[in-house]
XYZ file of C-alpha atoms in Angstrom:
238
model
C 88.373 126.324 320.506
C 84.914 125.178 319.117
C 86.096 121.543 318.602
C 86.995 121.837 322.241
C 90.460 119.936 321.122
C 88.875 116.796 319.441
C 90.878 117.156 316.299
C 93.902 116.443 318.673
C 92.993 114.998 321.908
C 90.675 113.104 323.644
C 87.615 114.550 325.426
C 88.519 115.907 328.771
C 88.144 114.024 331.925
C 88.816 116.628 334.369
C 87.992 119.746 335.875
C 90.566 121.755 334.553
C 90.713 120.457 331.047
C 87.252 120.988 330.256
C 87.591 124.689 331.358
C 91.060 125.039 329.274
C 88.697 123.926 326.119
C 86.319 126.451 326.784
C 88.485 130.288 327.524
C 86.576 131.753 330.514
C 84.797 128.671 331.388
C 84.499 126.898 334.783
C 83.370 123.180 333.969
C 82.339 121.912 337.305
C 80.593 118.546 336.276
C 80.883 115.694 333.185
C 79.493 112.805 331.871
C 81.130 110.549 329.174
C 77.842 108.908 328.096
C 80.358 105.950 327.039
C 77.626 103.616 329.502
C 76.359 100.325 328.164
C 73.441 99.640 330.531
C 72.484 101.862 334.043
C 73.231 105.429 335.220
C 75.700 107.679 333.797
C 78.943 108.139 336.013
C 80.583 110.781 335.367
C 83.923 111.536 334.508
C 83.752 114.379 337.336
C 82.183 116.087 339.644
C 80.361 114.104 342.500
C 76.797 113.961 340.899
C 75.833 110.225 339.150
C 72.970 110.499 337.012
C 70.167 107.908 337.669
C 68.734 106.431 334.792
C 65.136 105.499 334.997
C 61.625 104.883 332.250
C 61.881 103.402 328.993
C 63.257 103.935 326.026
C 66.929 104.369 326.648
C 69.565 103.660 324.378
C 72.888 102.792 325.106
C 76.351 102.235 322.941
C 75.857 104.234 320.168
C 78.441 104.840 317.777
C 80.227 108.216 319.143
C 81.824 110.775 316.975
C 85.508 109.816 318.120
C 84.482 106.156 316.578
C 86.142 102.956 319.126
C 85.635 103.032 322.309
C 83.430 106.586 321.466
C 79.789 105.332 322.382
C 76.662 108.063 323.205
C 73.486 107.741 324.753
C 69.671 108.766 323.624
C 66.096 108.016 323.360
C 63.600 105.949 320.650
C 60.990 108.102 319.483
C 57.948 108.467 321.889
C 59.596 107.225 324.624
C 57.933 109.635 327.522
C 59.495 108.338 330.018
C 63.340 107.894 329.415
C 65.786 110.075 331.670
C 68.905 110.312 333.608
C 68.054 112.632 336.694
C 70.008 113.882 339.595
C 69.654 113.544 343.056
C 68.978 117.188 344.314
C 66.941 119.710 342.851
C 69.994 122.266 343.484
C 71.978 120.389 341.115
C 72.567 123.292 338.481
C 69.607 125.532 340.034
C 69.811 129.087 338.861
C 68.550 130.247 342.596
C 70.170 134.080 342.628
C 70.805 136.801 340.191
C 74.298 136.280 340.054
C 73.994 132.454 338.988
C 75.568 132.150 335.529
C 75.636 128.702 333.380
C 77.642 126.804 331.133
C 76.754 123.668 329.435
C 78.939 122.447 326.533
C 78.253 118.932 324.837
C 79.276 116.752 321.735
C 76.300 114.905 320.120
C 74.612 114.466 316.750
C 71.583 114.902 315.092
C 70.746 111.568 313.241
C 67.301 113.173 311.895
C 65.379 116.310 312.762
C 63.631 115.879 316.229
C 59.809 114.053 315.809
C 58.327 115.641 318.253
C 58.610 118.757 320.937
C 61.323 117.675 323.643
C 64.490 118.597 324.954
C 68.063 117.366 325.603
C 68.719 118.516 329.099
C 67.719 120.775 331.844
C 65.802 121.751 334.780
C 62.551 123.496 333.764
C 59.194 123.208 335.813
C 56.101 121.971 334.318
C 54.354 124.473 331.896
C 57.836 126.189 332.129
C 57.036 128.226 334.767
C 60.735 128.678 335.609
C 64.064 127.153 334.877
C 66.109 126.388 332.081
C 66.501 123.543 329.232
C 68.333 123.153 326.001
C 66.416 121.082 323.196
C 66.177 120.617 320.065
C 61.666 121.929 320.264
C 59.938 120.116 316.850
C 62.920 120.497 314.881
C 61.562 124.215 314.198
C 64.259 125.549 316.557
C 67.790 124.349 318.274
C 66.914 126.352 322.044
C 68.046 127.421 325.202
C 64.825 128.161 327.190
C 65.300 130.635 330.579
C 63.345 132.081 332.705
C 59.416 132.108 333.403
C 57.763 131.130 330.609
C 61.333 130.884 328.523
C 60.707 134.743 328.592
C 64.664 135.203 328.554
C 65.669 132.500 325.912
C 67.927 132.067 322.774
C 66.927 130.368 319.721
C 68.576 129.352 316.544
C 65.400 129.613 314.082
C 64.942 126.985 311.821
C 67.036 123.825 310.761
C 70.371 124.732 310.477
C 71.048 124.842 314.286
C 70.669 121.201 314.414
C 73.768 120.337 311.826
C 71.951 116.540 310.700
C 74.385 114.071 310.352
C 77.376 115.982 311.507
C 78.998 115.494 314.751
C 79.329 118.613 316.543
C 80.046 120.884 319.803
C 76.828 122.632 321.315
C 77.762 125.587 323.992
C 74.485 127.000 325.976
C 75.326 130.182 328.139
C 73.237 132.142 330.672
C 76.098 135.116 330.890
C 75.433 137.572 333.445
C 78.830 139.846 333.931
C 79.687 139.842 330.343
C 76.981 140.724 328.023
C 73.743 140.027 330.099
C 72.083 137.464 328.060
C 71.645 133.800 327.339
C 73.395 132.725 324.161
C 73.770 129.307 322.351
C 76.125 128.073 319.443
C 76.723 125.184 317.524
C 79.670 123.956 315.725
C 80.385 120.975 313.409
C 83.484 119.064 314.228
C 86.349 120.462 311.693
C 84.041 122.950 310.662
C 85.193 126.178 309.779
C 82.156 128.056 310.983
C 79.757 128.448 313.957
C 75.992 128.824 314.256
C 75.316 131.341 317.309
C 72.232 133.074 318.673
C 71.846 135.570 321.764
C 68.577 136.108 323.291
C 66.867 138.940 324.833
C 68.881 141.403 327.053
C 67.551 142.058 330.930
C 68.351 138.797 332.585
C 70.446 139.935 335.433
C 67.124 141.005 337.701
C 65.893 137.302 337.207
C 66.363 134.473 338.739
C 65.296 130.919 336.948
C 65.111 128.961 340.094
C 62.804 125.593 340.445
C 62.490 122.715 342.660
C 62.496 120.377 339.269
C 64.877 117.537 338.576
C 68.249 118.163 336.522
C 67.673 115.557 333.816
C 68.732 114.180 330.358
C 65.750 113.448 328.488
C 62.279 113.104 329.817
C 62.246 116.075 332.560
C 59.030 117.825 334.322
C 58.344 120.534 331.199
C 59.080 117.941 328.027
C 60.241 114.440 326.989
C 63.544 113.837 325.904
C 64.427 114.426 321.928
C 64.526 111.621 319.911
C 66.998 111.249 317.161
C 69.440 112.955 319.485
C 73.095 110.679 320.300
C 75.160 112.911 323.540
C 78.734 111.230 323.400
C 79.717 113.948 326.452
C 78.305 116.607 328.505
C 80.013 119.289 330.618
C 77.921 121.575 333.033
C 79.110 124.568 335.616
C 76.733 126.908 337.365
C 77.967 129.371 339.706
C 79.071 133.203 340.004
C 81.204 134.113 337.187
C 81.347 131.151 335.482
């Protein structure tokens, strides 16, 4: 479901239960953002995320409250980031690449300035993809060369301020053939979705840039952002 079974349960910690949240899913990777200092380990998948620059902040209040703790950036930090190793970590290299990113995180004020929360977009966005929250004009998920293939949900009300909530970004190439992003506040009774333009299946969005939280090669990391959990696959069919 949209709560992705926090009403109930913990937040998953494996392959399999992160998919079972998510029907039609295939979570390959996660991160529990539950760090206090350093890189963010993650819960699975192989891939440790390397924090580096300034800015970071650790052991925020999460939305689960306890042991619940999420991760972010101060505002104008340039330079803040957790990257991966690899630049094929989460690389959409072929026409048949789809994506899934799902995360819990709130919004404690609008966004100051344009930045994003996570992806792997080249500088100038000359190819790739990123989610982010823009100027606060715009909750995104940018695709493509020059975000030619992206979904947007227009205005404020995509960024739910103050509310915990789930965020689900798909690039979905066998279903309906477009990228799509939803929010939902935790126990709320209603989603916020947006698909974007149709045509995406002759495109690839492959770049040799970084997979990163925060500060990546297009844009710096959003400020007044908290991620208490992330959960990424890529692949055929995911």
């Amino acid at each position: 479901d949209a709560d992705m079974g926090l009403s109930s349960h913990s937040y998953p910690t494996t392959a399999a239960e992160a998919s079972a949240a998510i029907p039609g899913a295939t979570l390959t990777h996660g991160w529990l953002c539950d760090e206090l200092s350093g890189d963010m380990v993650p819960a699975f998948g192989a891939d440790t995320l390397v924090a580096s620059g300034t800015g970071l902040i650790y052991g925020e209040p999460g939305p689960r409250g306890g042991r619940d703790r999420a991760l972010g950036f101060t505002t104008g930090a340039a330079t803040g980031k957790f990257s991966a190793g690899a630049a094929a970590l989460f690389d959409i290299a072929a026409n048949t690449d789809e994506l899934v990113v799902a995360w819990v995180g709130t919004w404690i004020a609008l966004p100051t300035a344009f930045g994003a929360i996570c992806g792997k977009a080249s500088a100038a966005f000359a190819n790739g993809w990123a989610i982010g929250g823009t100027n606060g004009a715009a909750l995104s998920l940018g695709l493509g060369p020059g975000d030619t293939f992206g979904a947007n949900i227009a205005g404020t009300s995509g960024f739910l301020v103050g509310l915990p909530h789930v965020g689900i970004a798909v690039i979905d190439r066998s279903g309906t053939d477009t990228a799509r992003i939803g929010v939902r506040a935790l126990g709320g009774s209603s989603s916020i979705v947006s698909s974007g333009a149709t045509g995406i299946n002759g495109n690839a969005a492959s770049t040799a840039s970084i997979f990163t939280i925060g500060r990546g090669d297009w844009v710096s990391g959003n400020d007044n952002f908290r991620l208490a959990a992330l959960y990424v696959g890529k692949g055929t069919g995911v």
